[in-house]
CSV table of C-alpha atoms and ligand atoms in Angstrom, one decimal:
chain,number,residue,atom,x,y,z
A,67,MET,CA,48.9,170.3,127.2
A,68,THR,CA,49.7,166.9,128.9
A,69,ARG,CA,47.6,164.1,127.4
A,70,PRO,CA,48.1,160.3,127.3
A,71,LYS,CA,50.0,158.9,124.3
A,72,ASN,CA,47.0,156.9,122.9
A,73,PHE,CA,45.6,159.3,120.4
A,74,MET,CA,43.6,157.3,117.9
A,75,ASN,CA,45.0,157.8,114.5
A,76,ILE,CA,42.4,156.1,112.3
A,77,ALA,CA,43.1,155.6,108.7
A,78,HIS,CA,39.9,156.6,107.0
A,79,ARG,CA,38.8,153.8,104.6
A,80,GLY,CA,42.4,152.8,105.1
A,81,ALA,CA,45.1,155.2,104.0
A,82,SER,CA,42.8,156.4,101.3
A,83,SER,CA,44.8,159.3,100.1
A,84,TYR,CA,47.4,156.7,98.9
A,85,ALA,CA,45.5,153.6,97.9
A,86,PRO,CA,42.0,152.7,96.8
A,87,GLU,CA,39.7,153.1,99.8
A,88,ASN,CA,38.3,150.1,101.7
A,89,THR,CA,40.7,147.6,100.2
A,90,PHE,CA,43.4,145.5,101.6
A,91,ALA,CA,46.0,147.8,99.9
A,92,ALA,CA,44.6,150.7,101.8
A,93,TYR,CA,44.7,148.9,105.1
A,94,ASP,CA,48.2,147.5,104.4
A,95,LYS,CA,49.4,151.0,103.6
A,96,ALA,CA,48.1,152.2,106.9
A,97,LEU,CA,50.0,149.4,108.7
A,98,ALA,CA,53.2,150.3,106.8
A,99,MET,CA,52.8,153.9,108.2
A,100,GLY,CA,52.7,152.5,111.7
A,101,VAL,CA,48.9,153.1,112.0
A,102,ASP,CA,46.9,150.2,113.5
A,103,HIS,CA,43.4,151.8,113.5
A,104,VAL,CA,41.3,151.8,110.4
A,105,GLU,CA,37.8,152.9,109.5
A,106,LEU,CA,35.6,151.0,107.1
A,107,ASP,CA,31.9,151.2,105.9
A,108,VAL,CA,29.6,148.2,105.5
A,109,HIS,CA,26.6,147.4,103.3
A,110,TYR,CA,24.4,144.4,102.6
A,111,THR,CA,24.7,142.3,99.4
A,112,SER,CA,21.5,141.0,97.6
A,113,ASP,CA,22.3,137.6,99.2
A,114,GLY,CA,22.4,138.9,102.7
A,115,GLN,CA,26.2,139.1,103.1
A,116,ILE,CA,28.1,142.1,104.5
A,117,VAL,CA,30.6,143.8,102.4
A,118,VAL,CA,33.1,146.6,102.9
A,119,ILE,CA,32.5,149.6,100.6
A,120,HIS,CA,31.6,153.2,101.2
A,121,ASP,CA,29.0,154.2,98.5
A,122,ASP,CA,25.7,152.5,98.1
A,123,ARG,CA,26.6,152.0,94.4
A,124,VAL,CA,29.6,150.4,93.0
A,125,ASP,CA,30.2,152.8,90.2
A,126,ARG,CA,32.7,155.2,91.7
A,127,THR,CA,35.1,152.7,93.2
A,128,THR,CA,34.9,149.6,90.8
A,129,ASN,CA,34.6,148.8,87.2
A,130,GLY,CA,30.9,147.8,87.8
A,131,SER,CA,27.7,149.7,88.1
A,132,GLY,CA,24.6,149.7,90.1
A,133,PRO,CA,23.6,149.4,93.7
A,134,VAL,CA,25.7,147.3,96.0
A,135,SER,CA,22.5,145.7,97.3
A,136,ASP,CA,21.6,144.5,93.8
A,137,HIS,CA,24.8,142.4,93.7
A,138,THR,CA,25.6,139.0,95.2
A,139,LEU,CA,28.7,138.7,97.2
A,140,ALA,CA,30.2,136.6,94.3
A,141,GLN,CA,29.4,139.4,91.8
A,142,LEU,CA,30.9,142.0,94.0
A,143,ARG,CA,34.0,139.9,94.4
A,144,SER,CA,34.5,139.6,90.6
A,145,LEU,CA,34.7,143.5,90.3
A,146,ASP,CA,38.0,145.4,90.1
A,147,ALA,CA,38.1,147.8,93.0
A,148,GLY,CA,41.5,149.1,92.4
A,149,SER,CA,42.1,150.3,88.9
A,150,TRP,CA,40.0,153.4,89.3
A,151,PHE,CA,42.6,154.7,91.7
A,152,GLY,CA,45.7,153.6,89.7
A,153,PRO,CA,46.8,150.9,87.4
A,154,GLU,CA,49.2,149.4,90.0
A,155,TYR,CA,46.0,148.5,92.1
A,156,THR,CA,44.3,146.5,89.4
A,157,GLY,CA,43.0,143.4,91.0
A,158,GLU,CA,42.1,144.8,94.4
A,159,ARG,CA,38.8,143.4,95.5
A,160,ILE,CA,35.7,144.3,97.4
A,161,ARG,CA,35.9,142.2,100.6
A,162,SER,CA,33.3,140.7,102.9
A,163,LEU,CA,33.5,142.0,106.5
A,164,GLY,CA,34.5,138.5,107.6
A,165,GLU,CA,37.4,138.5,105.2
A,166,VAL,CA,38.7,141.8,106.6
A,167,LEU,CA,38.4,140.7,110.2
A,168,GLU,CA,40.0,137.3,109.5
A,169,HIS,CA,42.9,139.0,107.6
A,170,TYR,CA,43.7,141.7,110.1
A,171,LYS,CA,42.8,140.1,113.4
A,172,GLY,CA,45.4,141.0,116.0
A,173,ARG,CA,46.9,143.7,113.7
A,174,LEU,CA,44.2,146.3,113.3
A,175,TYR,CA,41.6,148.0,115.4
A,176,ILE,CA,38.5,148.5,113.3
A,177,HIS,CA,36.1,151.5,113.4
A,178,LEU,CA,33.2,149.9,111.6
A,179,GLU,CA,30.6,152.3,110.2
A,180,VAL,CA,27.2,151.0,109.6
A,181,LYS,CA,26.7,152.9,106.3
A,182,ALA,CA,23.6,151.3,104.8
A,183,ARG,CA,20.4,152.3,106.5
A,184,ALA,CA,19.2,148.6,106.7
A,185,GLU,CA,17.5,147.2,109.8
A,186,GLY,CA,19.5,144.2,111.0
A,187,LEU,CA,22.8,145.2,109.4
A,188,ALA,CA,24.3,146.4,112.6
A,189,SER,CA,23.3,143.1,114.4
A,190,ARG,CA,24.6,140.9,111.7
A,191,ALA,CA,27.9,142.8,111.7
A,192,ALA,CA,28.0,142.3,115.4
A,193,ASP,CA,27.5,138.5,114.8
A,194,THR,CA,30.5,138.6,112.4
A,195,VAL,CA,32.6,140.4,114.9
A,196,ARG,CA,31.7,138.0,117.7
A,197,GLY,CA,32.4,135.1,115.3
A,198,TYR,CA,35.9,136.2,114.9
A,199,GLY,CA,36.3,136.8,118.5
A,200,MET,CA,37.1,140.5,117.9
A,201,ALA,CA,34.8,142.3,120.3
A,202,ASP,CA,37.9,143.9,121.8
A,203,SER,CA,39.0,145.2,118.5
A,204,VAL,CA,36.0,146.9,117.0
A,205,THR,CA,33.9,150.1,117.6
A,206,VAL,CA,30.6,150.4,115.8
A,207,THR,CA,29.7,153.8,114.5
A,208,SER,CA,27.1,155.3,112.3
A,209,PHE,CA,25.4,158.5,111.3
A,210,TRP,CA,22.1,156.7,111.5
A,211,LYS,CA,20.9,156.6,115.1
A,212,PRO,CA,18.6,153.4,114.7
A,213,ALA,CA,21.8,151.4,113.9
A,214,LEU,CA,23.3,152.5,117.2
A,215,GLU,CA,20.1,151.8,119.1
A,216,GLU,CA,20.1,148.3,117.5
A,217,ILE,CA,23.7,147.6,118.4
A,218,ARG,CA,23.2,148.8,122.0
A,219,ALA,CA,20.4,146.4,122.5
A,220,TYR,CA,21.9,143.5,120.6
A,221,ALA,CA,25.6,143.7,121.3
A,222,PRO,CA,26.1,145.9,124.4
A,223,GLU,CA,29.7,144.7,124.8
A,224,LEU,CA,30.7,146.6,121.6
A,225,PRO,CA,31.8,150.3,122.0
A,226,THR,CA,29.7,152.7,119.9
A,227,GLY,CA,30.2,156.0,118.4
A,228,TRP,CA,27.6,158.4,116.8
A,229,LEU,CA,28.8,160.5,113.8
A,230,VAL,CA,27.3,164.0,114.0
A,231,PRO,CA,26.3,166.3,112.5
A,232,PRO,CA,25.6,164.9,109.0
A,233,GLY,CA,26.5,167.0,105.9
A,234,GLN,CA,27.2,170.5,106.6
A,235,ARG,CA,24.6,171.0,109.3
A,236,PRO,CA,25.5,172.9,112.5
A,237,TRP,CA,26.2,171.3,115.8
A,238,ASP,CA,23.1,170.4,117.8
A,239,PRO,CA,23.7,170.4,121.6
A,240,SER,CA,21.0,167.8,122.1
A,241,TYR,CA,23.4,165.2,120.6
A,242,VAL,CA,25.1,165.0,123.9
A,243,GLN,CA,22.2,163.9,126.0
A,244,GLN,CA,21.0,161.6,123.3
A,245,ALA,CA,24.4,159.9,123.2
A,246,LEU,CA,24.3,159.5,127.1
A,247,ASP,CA,20.8,158.2,127.0
A,248,LEU,CA,21.8,155.6,124.6
A,249,GLY,CA,24.9,154.7,126.5
A,250,LEU,CA,27.3,155.4,123.6
A,251,THR,CA,31.1,155.2,124.3
A,252,GLN,CA,31.9,158.0,121.8
A,253,LEU,CA,30.5,161.0,120.3
A,254,CYS,CA,32.1,161.7,116.9
A,255,PRO,CA,31.7,165.3,115.9
A,256,ARG,CA,32.6,166.7,112.5
A,257,ALA,CA,36.0,168.2,112.9
A,258,ASP,CA,35.1,171.7,111.9
A,259,VAL,CA,32.6,172.0,114.8
A,260,VAL,CA,35.1,170.9,117.5
A,261,THR,CA,36.4,173.4,120.0
A,262,PRO,CA,38.3,172.9,123.3
A,263,GLU,CA,35.1,173.9,125.2
A,264,LEU,CA,33.1,171.3,123.4
A,265,VAL,CA,35.7,168.6,124.0
A,266,ALA,CA,36.0,169.5,127.7
A,267,ASP,CA,32.2,169.3,128.0
A,268,LEU,CA,32.0,165.8,126.3
A,269,HIS,CA,34.9,164.5,128.4
A,270,GLY,CA,33.2,165.9,131.6
A,271,LYS,CA,30.3,163.7,130.6
A,272,GLY,CA,32.4,160.7,130.2
A,273,LEU,CA,32.3,160.6,126.3
A,274,VAL,CA,35.3,159.8,124.1
A,275,VAL,CA,35.6,162.4,121.4
A,276,ARG,CA,36.6,161.0,118.0
A,277,VAL,CA,36.3,163.4,115.1
A,278,TRP,CA,35.9,162.9,111.3
A,279,GLY,CA,35.9,165.1,108.2
A,280,ILE,CA,39.5,166.2,108.3
A,281,ALA,CA,39.9,168.0,105.1
A,282,ASP,CA,43.5,169.3,105.5
A,283,GLU,CA,46.4,169.4,107.8
A,284,ALA,CA,45.3,172.6,109.4
A,285,LEU,CA,42.1,171.0,110.6
A,286,MET,CA,44.0,168.0,111.7
A,287,ARG,CA,46.1,170.1,114.0
A,288,ARG,CA,43.1,172.2,115.2
A,289,ALA,CA,41.2,169.1,116.1
A,290,PHE,CA,44.1,167.5,117.9
A,291,ASP,CA,44.9,170.7,119.7
A,292,ALA,CA,41.4,171.1,120.9
A,293,GLY,CA,41.8,167.9,122.9
A,294,ALA,CA,40.0,165.2,120.8
A,295,ASP,CA,40.9,161.6,121.5
A,296,GLY,CA,41.0,160.5,117.9
A,297,MET,CA,40.2,161.2,114.3
A,298,THR,CA,39.7,159.5,111.0
A,299,ILE,CA,42.0,160.7,108.4
A,300,ASN,CA,42.9,160.0,104.8
A,301,PHE,CA,46.5,160.9,105.3
A,302,PRO,CA,47.4,159.2,108.6
A,303,ASP,CA,51.2,159.6,107.8
A,304,LYS,CA,50.8,163.4,108.3
A,305,LEU,CA,49.2,162.7,111.7
A,306,VAL,CA,52.0,160.3,112.6
A,307,ALA,CA,54.5,163.0,112.0
A,308,TYR,CA,52.4,165.7,113.9
A,309,LEU,CA,52.0,163.4,116.9
A,310,LYS,CA,55.8,162.7,116.8
A,311,ALA,CA,56.5,166.4,116.7
A,312,LYS,CA,54.2,167.0,119.6
A,313,ASP,CA,55.7,163.9,121.5
A,314,ALA,CA,52.1,162.7,121.8
B,558,LIG,O1,34.8,158.7,110.4
B,558,LIG,C1,33.5,158.9,109.8
B,558,LIG,C2,33.6,159.1,108.4
B,558,LIG,O2,34.0,158.0,107.8
B,558,LIG,C3,32.2,159.6,107.9
B,558,LIG,O3,32.2,160.0,106.7
B,558,LIG,O4,31.5,159.7,104.3
B,558,LIG,O5,33.6,158.8,105.0
B,558,LIG,O6,31.5,157.7,105.7
B,558,LIG,P1,32.2,159.0,105.3
B,559,LIG,CA1,32.9,156.0,106.8
């Protein structure tokens, strides 16, 4: 198959197989692998700031406990977000979205997932992106359609992608028309539902196909070979090697 050499190898929460997810260490690891796209997740703090963390609680990935949204930014910054992964990462911090954008501007393309189902979060994230002059370096994604409706209305200059289907649900063909009606840039199917036929159909309708949920290298290869345009992946170094072998 001939395809352009711009496949999006997106380090999922950074190179999260090798460093604590959603930290500078994980993004730096991606860069060191030659990968310049990362995915990250955002939530609100109790004082209305936007922070980069996946879960709605801090328990799994820090030495703290409780909901992210019950903590101020200062409280979240004081937590250790690295030692759960390995002692060498002690001192890694939860970062605000602004800190991440400032630190990686010009070096990383960001796939920003609006994770918390909070009205206004997508728009405030867009304000932050605009504030750093990074509208050309961010795609906004979400499983939660209202966040995408919000961003389409508030920041139509930002590319958007809908993560579908959630959990282990089957593919729903109505996602395609819904994505087109909303004017989304990407449809982001779970990798295990992707087939060459589905990719061709989505491409024919003008949608970029960016997959997620890559559990292993076999699924990585299958999704690439189906013709997808990009994927989030915890082990982007394996994808670098595969793309090189394919001369892609
Ligand atoms: O690329 C999308 C993917 O990040 C969605 O899953 O659980 O990692 O947010 P999750
Ligand atoms: Ca995510």
